[in-house]
PDB file of C-alpha atoms in Angstrom:
ATOM      1  CA  MET F   1     -29.801 -53.504  39.586  1.00  0.00           C
ATOM      2  CA  ASP F   2     -30.691 -52.853  35.891  1.00  0.00           C
ATOM      3  CA  SER F   3     -29.823 -49.491  34.391  1.00  0.00           C
ATOM      4  CA  LEU F   4     -33.104 -47.494  33.470  1.00  0.00           C
ATOM      5  CA  ILE F   5     -31.400 -44.333  32.229  1.00  0.00           C
ATOM      6  CA  LYS F   6     -27.723 -44.213  31.076  1.00  0.00           C
ATOM      7  CA  VAL F   7     -26.266 -40.770  30.303  1.00  0.00           C
ATOM      8  CA  GLU F   8     -23.129 -40.900  28.037  1.00  0.00           C
ATOM      9  CA  HIS F   9     -20.913 -37.906  27.386  1.00  0.00           C
ATOM     10  CA  LEU F  10     -23.744 -35.440  27.525  1.00  0.00           C
ATOM     11  CA  LYS F  11     -22.989 -31.823  26.648  1.00  0.00           C
ATOM     12  CA  LYS F  12     -24.991 -28.719  26.377  1.00  0.00           C
ATOM     13  CA  HIS F  13     -23.170 -25.580  25.017  1.00  0.00           C
ATOM     14  CA  TYR F  14     -25.137 -22.424  24.389  1.00  0.00           C
ATOM     15  CA  PRO F  15     -23.927 -19.727  21.834  1.00  0.00           C
ATOM     16  CA  ILE F  16     -23.126 -16.352  23.409  1.00  0.00           C
ATOM     17  CA  ARG F  17     -22.755 -13.617  20.822  1.00  0.00           C
ATOM     18  CA  GLN F  18     -19.740 -11.403  21.345  1.00  0.00           C
ATOM     19  CA  VAL F  19     -20.496  -7.801  21.873  1.00  0.00           C
ATOM     20  CA  ASP F  20     -17.598  -6.541  19.729  1.00  0.00           C
ATOM     21  CA  SER F  21     -18.097  -9.119  16.775  1.00  0.00           C
ATOM     22  CA  ILE F  22     -20.836  -9.466  14.402  1.00  0.00           C
ATOM     23  CA  ALA F  23     -20.007 -12.922  13.191  1.00  0.00           C
ATOM     24  CA  GLY F  24     -18.172 -14.631  16.135  1.00  0.00           C
ATOM     25  CA  HIS F  25     -19.708 -16.137  19.313  1.00  0.00           C
ATOM     26  CA  ASP F  26     -18.460 -17.753  22.597  1.00  0.00           C
ATOM     27  CA  TRP F  27     -19.954 -20.957  24.068  1.00  0.00           C
ATOM     28  CA  LEU F  28     -21.502 -21.219  27.515  1.00  0.00           C
ATOM     29  CA  LYS F  29     -20.671 -24.833  28.614  1.00  0.00           C
ATOM     30  CA  ALA F  30     -23.712 -25.618  30.873  1.00  0.00           C
ATOM     31  CA  VAL F  31     -23.190 -29.277  30.760  1.00  0.00           C
ATOM     32  CA  ASP F  32     -19.703 -30.505  29.599  1.00  0.00           C
ATOM     33  CA  GLY F  33     -19.376 -34.232  29.233  1.00  0.00           C
ATOM     34  CA  VAL F  34     -21.508 -35.875  31.912  1.00  0.00           C
ATOM     35  CA  ASN F  35     -21.751 -39.660  32.388  1.00  0.00           C
ATOM     36  CA  PHE F  36     -23.958 -41.490  34.951  1.00  0.00           C
ATOM     37  CA  GLU F  37     -26.510 -44.262  35.253  1.00  0.00           C
ATOM     38  CA  LEU F  38     -29.907 -44.311  37.021  1.00  0.00           C
ATOM     39  CA  PHE F  39     -30.717 -47.885  38.349  1.00  0.00           C
ATOM     40  CA  GLU F  40     -34.085 -49.190  38.700  1.00  0.00           C
ATOM     41  CA  GLY F  41     -35.630 -48.717  42.186  1.00  0.00           C
ATOM     42  CA  GLU F  42     -33.070 -46.306  43.382  1.00  0.00           C
ATOM     43  CA  THR F  43     -32.891 -42.666  44.243  1.00  0.00           C
ATOM     44  CA  LEU F  44     -29.975 -40.714  42.692  1.00  0.00           C
ATOM     45  CA  GLY F  45     -29.375 -37.304  44.323  1.00  0.00           C
ATOM     46  CA  LEU F  46     -27.774 -34.699  41.997  1.00  0.00           C
ATOM     47  CA  VAL F  47     -26.255 -31.908  43.933  1.00  0.00           C
ATOM     48  CA  GLY F  48     -24.150 -28.826  43.365  1.00  0.00           C
ATOM     49  CA  GLU F  49     -24.169 -25.083  43.561  1.00  0.00           C
ATOM     50  CA  SER F  50     -26.634 -22.956  41.542  1.00  0.00           C
ATOM     51  CA  GLY F  51     -25.607 -22.646  37.955  1.00  0.00           C
ATOM     52  CA  CYS F  52     -23.570 -25.875  37.908  1.00  0.00           C
ATOM     53  CA  GLY F  53     -25.858 -27.643  35.270  1.00  0.00           C
ATOM     54  CA  LYS F  54     -28.195 -29.586  37.286  1.00  0.00           C
ATOM     55  CA  SER F  55     -31.441 -28.334  35.721  1.00  0.00           C
ATOM     56  CA  THR F  56     -29.981 -28.238  32.216  1.00  0.00           C
ATOM     57  CA  ILE F  57     -29.341 -31.983  32.630  1.00  0.00           C
ATOM     58  CA  ARG F  58     -33.060 -32.333  33.771  1.00  0.00           C
ATOM     59  CA  LYS F  59     -34.168 -30.583  30.614  1.00  0.00           C
ATOM     60  CA  MET F  60     -32.196 -32.879  28.324  1.00  0.00           C
ATOM     61  CA  LEU F  61     -33.469 -35.968  30.142  1.00  0.00           C
ATOM     62  CA  LEU F  62     -36.954 -34.847  29.238  1.00  0.00           C
ATOM     63  CA  TYR F  63     -35.783 -33.836  25.708  1.00  0.00           C
ATOM     64  CA  VAL F  64     -37.047 -30.332  26.440  1.00  0.00           C
ATOM     65  CA  GLU F  65     -33.529 -29.174  25.390  1.00  0.00           C
ATOM     66  CA  PRO F  66     -31.583 -30.961  22.555  1.00  0.00           C
ATOM     67  CA  PRO F  67     -28.089 -31.849  23.406  1.00  0.00           C
ATOM     68  CA  THR F  68     -24.813 -30.508  21.861  1.00  0.00           C
ATOM     69  CA  ALA F  69     -23.370 -33.885  21.990  1.00  0.00           C
ATOM     70  CA  GLY F  70     -23.907 -37.277  23.939  1.00  0.00           C
ATOM     71  CA  LYS F  71     -26.753 -39.790  24.497  1.00  0.00           C
ATOM     72  CA  VAL F  72     -29.399 -40.458  26.933  1.00  0.00           C
ATOM     73  CA  LEU F  73     -30.373 -44.176  26.766  1.00  0.00           C
ATOM     74  CA  PHE F  74     -33.687 -45.423  28.196  1.00  0.00           C
ATOM     75  CA  SER F  75     -33.883 -49.179  28.294  1.00  0.00           C
ATOM     76  CA  GLY F  76     -31.035 -49.162  25.817  1.00  0.00           C
ATOM     77  CA  ASN F  77     -32.687 -46.777  23.296  1.00  0.00           C
ATOM     78  CA  ASP F  78     -31.360 -43.181  22.697  1.00  0.00           C
ATOM     79  CA  ILE F  79     -34.147 -40.715  23.253  1.00  0.00           C
ATOM     80  CA  PHE F  80     -32.599 -38.147  20.926  1.00  0.00           C
ATOM     81  CA  THR F  81     -33.177 -40.584  17.952  1.00  0.00           C
ATOM     82  CA  MET F  82     -36.691 -41.572  18.923  1.00  0.00           C
ATOM     83  CA  ARG F  83     -39.758 -41.061  16.657  1.00  0.00           C
ATOM     84  CA  LYS F  84     -42.447 -38.923  18.117  1.00  0.00           C
ATOM     85  CA  SER F  85     -44.603 -41.853  19.131  1.00  0.00           C
ATOM     86  CA  GLU F  86     -41.657 -43.378  20.946  1.00  0.00           C
ATOM     87  CA  LEU F  87     -40.760 -40.110  22.546  1.00  0.00           C
ATOM     88  CA  LYS F  88     -44.349 -39.788  23.789  1.00  0.00           C
ATOM     89  CA  GLU F  89     -44.285 -43.301  25.307  1.00  0.00           C
ATOM     90  CA  TYR F  90     -40.828 -42.323  26.948  1.00  0.00           C
ATOM     91  CA  ARG F  91     -42.255 -39.348  28.549  1.00  0.00           C
ATOM     92  CA  ARG F  92     -45.174 -41.317  29.873  1.00  0.00           C
ATOM     93  CA  ASN F  93     -42.522 -43.279  31.774  1.00  0.00           C
ATOM     94  CA  VAL F  94     -40.476 -40.483  32.834  1.00  0.00           C
ATOM     95  CA  GLN F  95     -42.423 -37.711  34.665  1.00  0.00           C
ATOM     96  CA  MET F  96     -41.447 -34.480  36.368  1.00  0.00           C
ATOM     97  CA  VAL F  97     -42.112 -32.654  39.628  1.00  0.00           C
ATOM     98  CA  PHE F  98     -41.129 -28.943  39.402  1.00  0.00           C
ATOM     99  CA  GLN F  99     -39.501 -26.759  41.925  1.00  0.00           C
ATOM    100  CA  ASP F 100     -42.239 -24.186  42.416  1.00  0.00           C
ATOM    101  CA  PRO F 101     -45.666 -25.526  43.050  1.00  0.00           C
ATOM    102  CA  TYR F 102     -47.121 -22.028  42.788  1.00  0.00           C
ATOM    103  CA  SER F 103     -46.269 -21.551  39.082  1.00  0.00           C
ATOM    104  CA  SER F 104     -46.375 -25.079  37.945  1.00  0.00           C
ATOM    105  CA  LEU F 105     -50.124 -25.448  38.425  1.00  0.00           C
ATOM    106  CA  ASN F 106     -52.607 -23.685  35.958  1.00  0.00           C
ATOM    107  CA  PRO F 107     -54.631 -21.143  38.133  1.00  0.00           C
ATOM    108  CA  LYS F 108     -57.630 -21.525  35.948  1.00  0.00           C
ATOM    109  CA  TRP F 109     -58.055 -25.145  36.320  1.00  0.00           C
ATOM    110  CA  LYS F 110     -59.527 -27.156  39.342  1.00  0.00           C
ATOM    111  CA  VAL F 111     -57.585 -29.976  40.927  1.00  0.00           C
ATOM    112  CA  ASP F 112     -59.392 -32.703  38.988  1.00  0.00           C
ATOM    113  CA  ARG F 113     -58.392 -31.212  35.700  1.00  0.00           C
ATOM    114  CA  LEU F 114     -54.825 -30.607  36.783  1.00  0.00           C
ATOM    115  CA  ILE F 115     -54.375 -34.180  37.742  1.00  0.00           C
ATOM    116  CA  SER F 116     -56.255 -35.666  34.974  1.00  0.00           C
ATOM    117  CA  GLU F 117     -54.419 -33.669  32.190  1.00  0.00           C
ATOM    118  CA  PRO F 118     -51.750 -36.219  31.544  1.00  0.00           C
ATOM    119  CA  LEU F 119     -54.609 -38.888  31.131  1.00  0.00           C
ATOM    120  CA  ILE F 120     -56.353 -36.676  28.635  1.00  0.00           C
ATOM    121  CA  ILE F 121     -53.118 -36.047  26.517  1.00  0.00           C
ATOM    122  CA  HIS F 122     -52.414 -39.766  26.421  1.00  0.00           C
ATOM    123  CA  LYS F 123     -56.135 -40.614  25.760  1.00  0.00           C
ATOM    124  CA  ILE F 124     -56.377 -42.862  28.659  1.00  0.00           C
ATOM    125  CA  GLY F 125     -59.865 -43.879  29.844  1.00  0.00           C
ATOM    126  CA  ASN F 126     -63.109 -41.851  29.781  1.00  0.00           C
ATOM    127  CA  LYS F 127     -64.317 -38.999  31.981  1.00  0.00           C
ATOM    128  CA  LYS F 128     -65.671 -41.316  34.625  1.00  0.00           C
ATOM    129  CA  SER F 129     -62.553 -43.491  34.935  1.00  0.00           C
ATOM    130  CA  ARG F 130     -60.301 -40.375  34.967  1.00  0.00           C
ATOM    131  CA  LEU F 131     -62.396 -38.934  37.906  1.00  0.00           C
ATOM    132  CA  GLU F 132     -61.850 -42.274  39.645  1.00  0.00           C
ATOM    133  CA  LYS F 133     -58.204 -42.158  38.974  1.00  0.00           C
ATOM    134  CA  VAL F 134     -57.923 -38.514  40.319  1.00  0.00           C
ATOM    135  CA  ALA F 135     -59.646 -39.494  43.575  1.00  0.00           C
ATOM    136  CA  GLU F 136     -57.320 -42.456  43.974  1.00  0.00           C
ATOM    137  CA  LEU F 137     -54.299 -40.407  43.309  1.00  0.00           C
ATOM    138  CA  MET F 138     -55.407 -37.651  45.775  1.00  0.00           C
ATOM    139  CA  ARG F 139     -55.811 -40.194  48.533  1.00  0.00           C
ATOM    140  CA  LEU F 140     -52.457 -41.721  47.594  1.00  0.00           C
ATOM    141  CA  VAL F 141     -50.564 -38.367  48.209  1.00  0.00           C
ATOM    142  CA  GLY F 142     -52.591 -37.535  51.392  1.00  0.00           C
ATOM    143  CA  LEU F 143     -55.203 -35.181  50.017  1.00  0.00           C
ATOM    144  CA  ARG F 144     -59.124 -35.391  50.605  1.00  0.00           C
ATOM    145  CA  GLU F 145     -60.816 -36.268  47.324  1.00  0.00           C
ATOM    146  CA  GLU F 146     -63.573 -33.638  47.956  1.00  0.00           C
ATOM    147  CA  TYR F 147     -60.964 -30.957  47.307  1.00  0.00           C
ATOM    148  CA  SER F 148     -60.909 -32.063  43.528  1.00  0.00           C
ATOM    149  CA  GLN F 149     -63.269 -29.079  42.735  1.00  0.00           C
ATOM    150  CA  SER F 150     -60.967 -26.587  44.353  1.00  0.00           C
ATOM    151  CA  PHE F 151     -58.492 -24.253  42.573  1.00  0.00           C
ATOM    152  CA  ALA F 152     -54.781 -24.277  43.260  1.00  0.00           C
ATOM    153  CA  HIS F 153     -54.687 -20.966  45.016  1.00  0.00           C
ATOM    154  CA  GLU F 154     -56.886 -22.446  47.713  1.00  0.00           C
ATOM    155  CA  PHE F 155     -54.162 -24.638  48.844  1.00  0.00           C
ATOM    156  CA  SER F 156     -50.953 -24.335  50.860  1.00  0.00           C
ATOM    157  CA  GLY F 157     -47.573 -24.810  49.250  1.00  0.00           C
ATOM    158  CA  GLY F 158     -47.161 -28.338  50.621  1.00  0.00           C
ATOM    159  CA  GLN F 159     -50.782 -29.212  49.364  1.00  0.00           C
ATOM    160  CA  ARG F 160     -49.962 -27.846  45.912  1.00  0.00           C
ATOM    161  CA  GLN F 161     -46.737 -29.951  45.728  1.00  0.00           C
ATOM    162  CA  ARG F 162     -48.786 -32.901  46.574  1.00  0.00           C
ATOM    163  CA  ILE F 163     -51.135 -31.989  43.661  1.00  0.00           C
ATOM    164  CA  CYS F 164     -48.014 -31.836  41.487  1.00  0.00           C
ATOM    165  CA  VAL F 165     -46.837 -35.288  42.695  1.00  0.00           C
ATOM    166  CA  ALA F 166     -50.356 -36.921  42.014  1.00  0.00           C
ATOM    167  CA  ARG F 167     -50.226 -35.222  38.501  1.00  0.00           C
ATOM    168  CA  ALA F 168     -46.692 -36.854  37.916  1.00  0.00           C
ATOM    169  CA  LEU F 169     -47.953 -40.289  39.092  1.00  0.00           C
ATOM    170  CA  ALA F 170     -51.161 -40.189  36.876  1.00  0.00           C
ATOM    171  CA  LEU F 171     -49.476 -42.185  34.072  1.00  0.00           C
ATOM    172  CA  ASN F 172     -47.811 -44.776  36.265  1.00  0.00           C
ATOM    173  CA  PRO F 173     -44.338 -43.655  35.411  1.00  0.00           C
ATOM    174  CA  ARG F 174     -41.258 -45.678  36.158  1.00  0.00           C
ATOM    175  CA  VAL F 175     -38.954 -42.607  36.835  1.00  0.00           C
ATOM    176  CA  ILE F 176     -39.678 -39.372  38.535  1.00  0.00           C
ATOM    177  CA  ILE F 177     -37.417 -36.373  38.010  1.00  0.00           C
ATOM    178  CA  ALA F 178     -37.680 -33.984  40.958  1.00  0.00           C
ATOM    179  CA  ASP F 179     -36.002 -30.694  40.647  1.00  0.00           C
ATOM    180  CA  GLU F 180     -35.562 -28.852  43.923  1.00  0.00           C
ATOM    181  CA  PRO F 181     -39.140 -30.195  44.864  1.00  0.00           C
ATOM    182  CA  VAL F 182     -39.041 -28.839  48.493  1.00  0.00           C
ATOM    183  CA  SER F 183     -36.877 -25.812  48.214  1.00  0.00           C
ATOM    184  CA  ALA F 184     -39.946 -23.400  47.869  1.00  0.00           C
ATOM    185  CA  LEU F 185     -41.700 -24.915  51.003  1.00  0.00           C
ATOM    186  CA  ASP F 186     -41.377 -24.103  54.762  1.00  0.00           C
ATOM    187  CA  VAL F 187     -38.961 -26.194  56.491  1.00  0.00           C
ATOM    188  CA  SER F 188     -41.716 -27.899  58.616  1.00  0.00           C
ATOM    189  CA  ILE F 189     -43.526 -28.871  55.429  1.00  0.00           C
ATOM    190  CA  GLN F 190     -40.332 -30.114  53.655  1.00  0.00           C
ATOM    191  CA  ALA F 191     -40.059 -33.111  55.799  1.00  0.00           C
ATOM    192  CA  GLN F 192     -43.645 -34.079  55.156  1.00  0.00           C
ATOM    193  CA  VAL F 193     -43.087 -33.884  51.372  1.00  0.00           C
ATOM    194  CA  ILE F 194     -39.815 -35.796  51.592  1.00  0.00           C
ATOM    195  CA  ASN F 195     -41.344 -38.523  53.585  1.00  0.00           C
ATOM    196  CA  LEU F 196     -44.248 -38.737  50.861  1.00  0.00           C
ATOM    197  CA  PHE F 197     -41.583 -39.273  48.269  1.00  0.00           C
ATOM    198  CA  LYS F 198     -40.009 -42.118  50.314  1.00  0.00           C
ATOM    199  CA  ASP F 199     -43.370 -43.686  50.960  1.00  0.00           C
ATOM    200  CA  LEU F 200     -44.377 -43.586  47.273  1.00  0.00           C
ATOM    201  CA  LYS F 201     -41.131 -45.068  46.112  1.00  0.00           C
ATOM    202  CA  GLU F 202     -41.756 -48.171  48.311  1.00  0.00           C
ATOM    203  CA  GLN F 203     -45.365 -48.440  47.366  1.00  0.00           C
ATOM    204  CA  LEU F 204     -45.086 -47.982  43.618  1.00  0.00           C
ATOM    205  CA  ASN F 205     -41.420 -49.135  43.063  1.00  0.00           C
ATOM    206  CA  LEU F 206     -40.387 -45.822  41.594  1.00  0.00           C
ATOM    207  CA  THR F 207     -36.895 -44.561  40.543  1.00  0.00           C
ATOM    208  CA  TYR F 208     -36.009 -40.989  41.366  1.00  0.00           C
ATOM    209  CA  LEU F 209     -33.465 -38.477  40.075  1.00  0.00           C
ATOM    210  CA  PHE F 210     -33.619 -35.946  42.914  1.00  0.00           C
ATOM    211  CA  ILE F 211     -32.056 -32.638  42.091  1.00  0.00           C
ATOM    212  CA  SER F 212     -31.130 -30.318  44.940  1.00  0.00           C
ATOM    213  CA  HIS F 213     -28.588 -28.063  46.343  1.00  0.00           C
ATOM    214  CA  ASP F 214     -29.544 -29.074  50.017  1.00  0.00           C
ATOM    215  CA  LEU F 215     -27.195 -31.862  50.942  1.00  0.00           C
ATOM    216  CA  SER F 216     -29.138 -32.457  54.138  1.00  0.00           C
ATOM    217  CA  VAL F 217     -32.362 -33.228  52.117  1.00  0.00           C
ATOM    218  CA  VAL F 218     -30.243 -35.402  49.683  1.00  0.00           C
ATOM    219  CA  ARG F 219     -28.730 -37.347  52.498  1.00  0.00           C
ATOM    220  CA  HIS F 220     -32.167 -38.209  53.862  1.00  0.00           C
ATOM    221  CA  ILE F 221     -33.674 -39.392  50.604  1.00  0.00           C
ATOM    222  CA  SER F 222     -30.870 -40.691  48.330  1.00  0.00           C
ATOM    223  CA  ASP F 223     -29.216 -44.051  47.818  1.00  0.00           C
ATOM    224  CA  ARG F 224     -26.364 -42.739  45.713  1.00  0.00           C
ATOM    225  CA  VAL F 225     -25.255 -39.056  45.290  1.00  0.00           C
ATOM    226  CA  ALA F 226     -23.534 -37.401  42.269  1.00  0.00           C
ATOM    227  CA  VAL F 227     -21.865 -34.042  42.790  1.00  0.00           C
ATOM    228  CA  MET F 228     -21.504 -31.564  40.084  1.00  0.00           C
ATOM    229  CA  TYR F 229     -19.217 -28.653  39.629  1.00  0.00           C
ATOM    230  CA  LEU F 230     -19.170 -26.258  36.547  1.00  0.00           C
ATOM    231  CA  GLY F 231     -20.997 -28.625  34.132  1.00  0.00           C
ATOM    232  CA  LYS F 232     -19.248 -31.713  35.169  1.00  0.00           C
ATOM    233  CA  ILE F 233     -19.775 -34.521  37.709  1.00  0.00           C
ATOM    234  CA  VAL F 234     -16.738 -34.709  40.041  1.00  0.00           C
ATOM    235  CA  GLU F 235     -17.803 -37.471  42.436  1.00  0.00           C
ATOM    236  CA  ILE F 236     -20.408 -40.276  42.514  1.00  0.00           C
ATOM    237  CA  ALA F 237     -20.829 -42.762  45.426  1.00  0.00           C
ATOM    238  CA  GLU F 238     -23.281 -44.480  47.642  1.00  0.00           C
ATOM    239  CA  LYS F 239     -24.773 -42.090  50.166  1.00  0.00           C
ATOM    240  CA  ASP F 240     -23.181 -43.271  53.307  1.00  0.00           C
ATOM    241  CA  ASP F 241     -19.772 -43.704  51.520  1.00  0.00           C
ATOM    242  CA  LEU F 242     -19.980 -40.097  50.049  1.00  0.00           C
ATOM    243  CA  PHE F 243     -20.881 -38.419  53.367  1.00  0.00           C
ATOM    244  CA  GLU F 244     -18.537 -40.290  55.529  1.00  0.00           C
ATOM    245  CA  ARG F 245     -15.556 -40.340  53.196  1.00  0.00           C
ATOM    246  CA  PRO F 246     -15.821 -37.657  50.542  1.00  0.00           C
ATOM    247  CA  LEU F 247     -12.717 -37.853  48.242  1.00  0.00           C
ATOM    248  CA  HIS F 248     -12.969 -34.712  45.962  1.00  0.00           C
ATOM    249  CA  PRO F 249     -12.027 -31.561  47.693  1.00  0.00           C
ATOM    250  CA  TYR F 250     -15.148 -29.684  46.517  1.00  0.00           C
ATOM    251  CA  THR F 251     -17.348 -32.493  47.980  1.00  0.00           C
ATOM    252  CA  GLN F 252     -15.436 -32.097  51.223  1.00  0.00           C
ATOM    253  CA  ALA F 253     -16.003 -28.467  51.299  1.00  0.00           C
ATOM    254  CA  LEU F 254     -19.734 -28.863  50.526  1.00  0.00           C
ATOM    255  CA  ILE F 255     -20.219 -31.436  53.379  1.00  0.00           C
ATOM    256  CA  GLN F 256     -18.226 -29.443  55.868  1.00  0.00           C
ATOM    257  CA  ALA F 257     -20.521 -26.464  55.158  1.00  0.00           C
ATOM    258  CA  ILE F 258     -23.688 -28.234  56.255  1.00  0.00           C
ATOM    259  CA  PRO F 259     -24.951 -26.477  59.350  1.00  0.00           C
ATOM    260  CA  ALA F 260     -24.524 -28.533  62.560  1.00  0.00           C
ATOM    261  CA  PRO F 261     -26.396 -28.102  65.825  1.00  0.00           C
ATOM    262  CA  ASN F 262     -23.088 -27.604  67.699  1.00  0.00           C
ATOM    263  CA  PRO F 263     -21.495 -24.532  66.279  1.00  0.00           C
ATOM    264  CA  GLU F 264     -17.991 -25.606  67.457  1.00  0.00           C
ATOM    265  CA  VAL F 265     -18.088 -28.470  64.977  1.00  0.00           C
ATOM    266  CA  GLN F 266     -18.066 -25.898  62.185  1.00  0.00           C
ATOM    267  CA  MET F 267     -14.772 -24.282  63.449  1.00  0.00           C
ATOM    268  CA  GLY F 268     -12.663 -26.613  61.496  1.00  0.00           C
ATOM    269  CA  ALA F 269     -14.532 -26.341  58.173  1.00  0.00           C
ATOM    270  CA  THR F 270     -12.508 -25.468  55.028  1.00  0.00           C
ATOM    271  CA  LEU F 271     -13.821 -22.377  53.430  1.00  0.00           C
ATOM    272  CA  LEU F 272     -13.521 -22.273  49.645  1.00  0.00           C
ATOM    273  CA  SER F 273     -11.577 -19.198  48.248  1.00  0.00           C
ATOM    274  CA  GLY F 274     -12.376 -17.270  45.084  1.00  0.00           C
ATOM    275  CA  GLU F 275     -15.492 -17.452  42.918  1.00  0.00           C
ATOM    276  CA  VAL F 276     -16.918 -20.275  40.617  1.00  0.00           C
ATOM    277  CA  PRO F 277     -15.263 -19.750  37.290  1.00  0.00           C
ATOM    278  CA  SER F 278     -17.342 -18.604  34.309  1.00  0.00           C
ATOM    279  CA  PRO F 279     -18.830 -21.436  32.280  1.00  0.00           C
ATOM    280  CA  ILE F 280     -18.017 -19.314  29.087  1.00  0.00           C
ATOM    281  CA  ASN F 281     -14.414 -19.369  29.977  1.00  0.00           C
ATOM    282  CA  PRO F 282     -13.592 -22.276  32.207  1.00  0.00           C
ATOM    283  CA  PRO F 283     -10.026 -22.813  33.433  1.00  0.00           C
ATOM    284  CA  ALA F 284      -7.810 -25.262  31.806  1.00  0.00           C
ATOM    285  CA  GLY F 285      -7.231 -28.728  33.395  1.00  0.00           C
ATOM    286  CA  CYS F 286      -9.450 -29.415  36.424  1.00  0.00           C
ATOM    287  CA  ALA F 287     -12.165 -26.686  36.622  1.00  0.00           C
ATOM    288  CA  PHE F 288     -11.801 -26.727  40.450  1.00  0.00           C
ATOM    289  CA  HIS F 289      -8.084 -26.080  40.670  1.00  0.00           C
ATOM    290  CA  PRO F 290      -8.320 -22.215  41.119  1.00  0.00           C
ATOM    291  CA  ARG F 291     -10.110 -22.783  44.400  1.00  0.00           C
ATOM    292  CA  CYS F 292      -8.354 -26.057  45.423  1.00  0.00           C
ATOM    293  CA  SER F 293      -5.705 -25.814  48.097  1.00  0.00           C
ATOM    294  CA  TYR F 294      -4.161 -29.152  46.861  1.00  0.00           C
ATOM    295  CA  ALA F 295      -3.781 -28.304  43.233  1.00  0.00           C
ATOM    296  CA  VAL F 296      -0.487 -29.182  41.561  1.00  0.00           C
ATOM    297  CA  ASP F 297       0.741 -28.489  38.027  1.00  0.00           C
ATOM    298  CA  GLN F 298      -1.059 -31.575  36.599  1.00  0.00           C
ATOM    299  CA  CYS F 299      -4.329 -30.265  37.833  1.00  0.00           C
ATOM    300  CA  ARG F 300      -3.789 -27.039  35.898  1.00  0.00           C
ATOM    301  CA  LYS F 301      -2.988 -28.837  32.662  1.00  0.00           C
ATOM    302  CA  GLU F 302      -4.962 -32.042  32.489  1.00  0.00           C
ATOM    303  CA  THR F 303      -8.774 -32.529  32.938  1.00  0.00           C
ATOM    304  CA  PRO F 304      -9.390 -35.396  35.271  1.00  0.00           C
ATOM    305  CA  GLY F 305     -12.037 -37.986  34.186  1.00  0.00           C
ATOM    306  CA  LEU F 306     -14.250 -39.942  36.529  1.00  0.00           C
ATOM    307  CA  ARG F 307     -12.541 -43.221  37.686  1.00  0.00           C
ATOM    308  CA  VAL F 308     -13.591 -45.947  40.038  1.00  0.00           C
ATOM    309  CA  ILE F 309     -11.562 -45.666  43.313  1.00  0.00           C
ATOM    310  CA  GLU F 310     -13.186 -48.609  45.193  1.00  0.00           C
ATOM    311  CA  LYS F 311     -16.527 -50.515  44.752  1.00  0.00           C
ATOM    312  CA  LYS F 312     -19.070 -47.957  43.469  1.00  0.00           C
ATOM    313  CA  HIS F 313     -17.147 -44.776  44.450  1.00  0.00           C
ATOM    314  CA  GLN F 314     -16.083 -42.678  41.417  1.00  0.00           C
ATOM    315  CA  VAL F 315     -14.083 -39.374  41.533  1.00  0.00           C
ATOM    316  CA  ALA F 316     -12.582 -36.994  39.055  1.00  0.00           C
ATOM    317  CA  CYS F 317      -9.400 -35.891  40.888  1.00  0.00           C
ATOM    318  CA  HIS F 318      -5.663 -36.521  40.025  1.00  0.00           C
ATOM    319  CA  LEU F 319      -4.680 -36.490  43.590  1.00  0.00           C
ATOM    320  CA  VAL F 320      -7.085 -38.909  45.206  1.00  0.00           C
ATOM    321  CA  ASP F 321      -4.492 -41.735  45.297  1.00  0.00           C
ATOM    322  CA  THR F 322      -1.925 -39.646  47.147  1.00  0.00           C
ATOM    323  CA  GLU F 323      -2.728 -36.390  49.163  1.00  0.00           C
ATOM    324  CA  LEU F 324      -6.523 -36.829  49.418  1.00  0.00           C
ATOM    325  CA  SER F 325      -6.308 -40.547  50.319  1.00  0.00           C
ATOM    326  CA  LEU F 326      -4.242 -39.548  53.392  1.00  0.00           C
ATOM    327  CA  MET F 327      -6.601 -36.942  54.640  1.00  0.00           C
ATOM    328  CA  LYS F 328      -8.440 -37.572  57.777  1.00  0.00           C
ATOM    329  CA  PRO F 329     -12.181 -38.502  56.933  1.00  0.00           C
ATOM    330  CA  ILE F 330     -14.704 -35.803  57.769  1.00  0.00           C
TER     331      ILE F 330
END
């Protein structure tokens, strides 16, 4: 597969002014040296606890936030050095589905205006062709086209998210970035929206970056999964490989915490001790070492980088060739 988006050494540090100093400030390291590739036609799941930097990556991929350092390459071109016209074309190819369908739709506009807004911005078609496109998109996402004259508040949460998906598809993008697209929906509706994403991927040959904290949802939709912890990616692997044989201790703890129908299965789950360290003052070495029961002196002093263990499985852990490789698979 060809790489559509390649992220290289991406960082985003926010200045935090010190209370007791007029001139000085600390840095909140929201994203701290992230590398990954998004291949054409795949769904890459990006998971991790709240505050680990997932949404900050999304903002930089859309160039809503400028990076502190690093590159985002789209078809080989760095988006941070693009001219305005090139960036507009990039955003036509990379569209967004937001988390909350209640706040991401303008309540003053009817559905036909909501979905056709990208066409208006990019000056595509005339009024008649835009309305035809809106009707086509509504049918595509499972909405009746006569609802095009309704307002967003007249729809359920699942229907609103379908409107958001239709809006994202209006420009025929190559990549959809979905940031927690089902977390605000009822569980019964989540499955319908997830299946819609899967069907659209097959029909339109889409590529997804699917951001979520729900590993069950990510396992259902993803081809590969990247796990984040405190601004860094600690493990990337194909979905089945990661869930059947997680190597990083943080990934193991996340997977063991997934609720199971049989409560006895959870009895052997490893509970993480302590709290997530502050991104303003992260620990030296491996950021996970204060909560890791396998940590040794090397973990406290040296920051591990992502390295290939086998095939497409990458992990950032000093011990993966020794203690962790001998652990019983989950």
